[in-house]
Short mmCIF file of C-alpha atoms in Angstrom, two decimals:
data_model
loop_
_atom_site.label_atom_id
_atom_site.label_comp_id
_atom_site.label_asym_id
_atom_site.label_seq_id
_atom_site.Cartn_x
_atom_site.Cartn_y
_atom_site.Cartn_z
CA UNK A 1 55.94 40.79 -106.67
CA UNK A 2 57.13 39.74 -110.10
CA UNK A 3 59.45 36.81 -110.55
CA UNK A 4 62.98 37.69 -111.69
CA UNK A 5 62.43 35.67 -114.86
CA UNK A 6 59.73 38.11 -115.95
CA UNK A 7 62.26 40.90 -116.50
CA UNK A 8 64.26 41.68 -119.61
CA UNK A 9 67.67 40.02 -119.94
CA UNK A 10 69.37 43.44 -119.77
CA UNK A 11 67.59 44.15 -116.47
CA UNK A 12 68.62 40.79 -115.06
CA UNK A 13 72.24 41.51 -116.03
CA UNK A 14 72.16 44.84 -114.19
CA UNK A 15 70.68 43.07 -111.16
CA UNK A 16 73.52 40.50 -111.20
CA UNK A 17 76.15 43.21 -111.77
CA UNK A 18 74.94 45.03 -108.67
CA UNK A 19 75.13 41.83 -106.60
CA UNK A 20 78.64 41.10 -107.86
CA UNK A 21 79.67 44.67 -107.13
CA UNK A 22 78.54 44.24 -103.52
CA UNK A 23 80.32 40.89 -103.20
CA UNK A 24 83.57 42.52 -104.35
CA UNK A 25 83.21 45.29 -101.73
CA UNK A 26 84.99 43.29 -99.03
CA UNK A 27 86.20 40.29 -101.01
CA UNK A 28 83.98 37.55 -102.33
CA UNK A 29 83.11 34.90 -99.76
CA UNK A 30 82.11 31.39 -100.84
CA UNK A 31 78.55 31.87 -99.55
CA UNK A 32 78.24 35.08 -101.58
CA UNK A 33 79.55 33.37 -104.70
CA UNK A 34 77.03 30.54 -104.22
CA UNK A 35 74.12 32.94 -103.67
CA UNK A 36 74.93 34.92 -106.82
CA UNK A 37 75.43 31.72 -108.84
CA UNK A 38 72.00 30.49 -107.73
CA UNK A 39 70.42 33.83 -108.68
CA UNK A 40 72.09 33.68 -112.11
CA UNK A 41 70.96 30.10 -112.62
CA UNK A 42 67.40 31.03 -111.65
CA UNK A 43 67.29 33.70 -114.35
CA UNK A 44 69.12 31.57 -116.92
CA UNK A 45 72.25 33.71 -117.24
CA UNK A 46 75.92 32.76 -117.20
CA UNK A 47 78.35 34.43 -114.82
CA UNK A 48 81.46 33.34 -116.74
CA UNK A 49 82.71 36.82 -117.58
CA UNK A 50 80.87 38.80 -114.92
CA UNK A 51 83.00 37.92 -111.86
CA UNK A 52 85.89 40.05 -113.08
CA UNK A 53 83.72 43.16 -113.52
CA UNK A 54 83.19 44.50 -110.00
CA UNK A 55 82.31 48.00 -111.19
CA UNK A 56 78.95 49.47 -110.39
CA UNK A 57 76.40 49.20 -113.17
CA UNK A 58 75.76 52.34 -115.20
CA UNK A 59 73.78 54.96 -113.27
CA UNK A 60 71.22 55.50 -116.03
CA UNK A 61 70.65 51.77 -116.46
CA UNK A 62 70.17 51.40 -112.71
CA UNK A 63 67.66 54.23 -112.65
CA UNK A 64 65.68 52.68 -115.49
CA UNK A 65 65.02 49.46 -113.58
CA UNK A 66 61.33 48.95 -112.85
CA UNK A 67 60.31 49.83 -109.28
CA UNK A 68 59.52 46.23 -108.36
CA UNK A 69 62.94 45.05 -109.54
CA UNK A 70 64.61 47.87 -107.61
CA UNK A 71 62.88 46.61 -104.46
CA UNK A 72 63.94 43.03 -105.20
CA UNK A 73 67.49 44.24 -105.81
CA UNK A 74 67.78 45.95 -102.43
CA UNK A 75 66.19 42.99 -100.66
CA UNK A 76 68.79 40.74 -102.27
CA UNK A 77 71.68 43.16 -101.67
CA UNK A 78 70.91 43.21 -97.95
CA UNK A 79 70.52 39.41 -97.96
CA UNK A 80 73.85 39.04 -99.74
CA UNK A 81 75.50 41.40 -97.26
CA UNK A 82 74.37 39.24 -94.36
CA UNK A 83 74.93 35.88 -96.03
CA UNK A 84 78.30 35.50 -94.29
CA UNK A 85 76.64 36.62 -91.02
CA UNK A 86 78.36 40.00 -91.16
CA UNK A 87 77.16 43.02 -93.11
CA UNK A 88 80.47 44.87 -93.16
CA UNK A 89 80.81 48.64 -93.19
CA UNK A 90 82.29 48.38 -96.69
CA UNK A 91 79.28 46.41 -97.89
CA UNK A 92 76.86 48.86 -96.28
CA UNK A 93 78.65 51.75 -98.00
CA UNK A 94 78.30 49.98 -101.35
CA UNK A 95 74.57 49.49 -100.71
CA UNK A 96 74.27 53.19 -99.85
CA UNK A 97 76.20 54.08 -103.01
CA UNK A 98 73.83 52.02 -105.13
CA UNK A 99 70.83 53.63 -103.44
CA UNK A 100 72.21 57.09 -104.19
CA UNK A 101 72.95 56.17 -107.81
CA UNK A 102 69.40 54.93 -108.24
CA UNK A 103 67.67 57.72 -106.30
CA UNK A 104 66.36 54.95 -104.06
CA UNK A 105 65.40 56.14 -100.57
CA UNK A 106 67.97 55.04 -98.00
CA UNK A 107 65.18 54.95 -95.42
CA UNK A 108 63.53 52.22 -97.49
CA UNK A 109 66.78 50.23 -97.56
CA UNK A 110 66.91 50.43 -93.76
CA UNK A 111 63.26 49.36 -93.61
CA UNK A 112 64.02 46.39 -95.88
CA UNK A 113 66.96 45.46 -93.65
CA UNK A 114 64.76 45.55 -90.53
CA UNK A 115 62.06 43.51 -92.28
CA UNK A 116 64.62 40.89 -93.32
CA UNK A 117 66.03 40.64 -89.82
CA UNK A 118 62.50 40.11 -88.46
CA UNK A 119 61.85 37.51 -91.17
CA UNK A 120 65.07 35.63 -90.43
CA UNK A 121 64.24 35.62 -86.73
CA UNK A 122 60.82 34.09 -87.46
CA UNK A 123 62.51 31.42 -89.61
CA UNK A 124 64.96 30.58 -86.80
CA UNK A 125 62.10 30.34 -84.31
CA UNK A 126 60.28 28.03 -86.70
CA UNK A 127 63.37 25.85 -87.12
CA UNK A 128 63.65 25.52 -83.35
CA UNK A 129 59.94 24.90 -82.94
CA UNK A 130 59.77 22.16 -85.55
CA UNK A 131 63.19 20.60 -84.91
CA UNK A 132 63.00 16.87 -84.45
#
């Protein structure tokens, strides 16, 4: 899987726009704001003017994202949805909306969600196992 820094700046902006759009779906929580800020910092982009633009990115621009970045985006959208320990119905609808806009299979989004839940469970088990 490619690193986010390997993508074009325009692609990284669309990625961040999609995350911000999801965060706005049910009101931005502090944990969501932190997660998005870290993602922006990792790709070297400023969020200064992006917080006020909760609209979905342009459909054609979303569809032009490389397949690997589309997968990363949905992994991170699901992660962001759960970051406050509650993927709300409003957030799930926004994820579905993005999937439809991008012609991204909803079944794959569900598969990514299941994979993440399994992954998080393994991490929790590891934390308990190695707790001092």
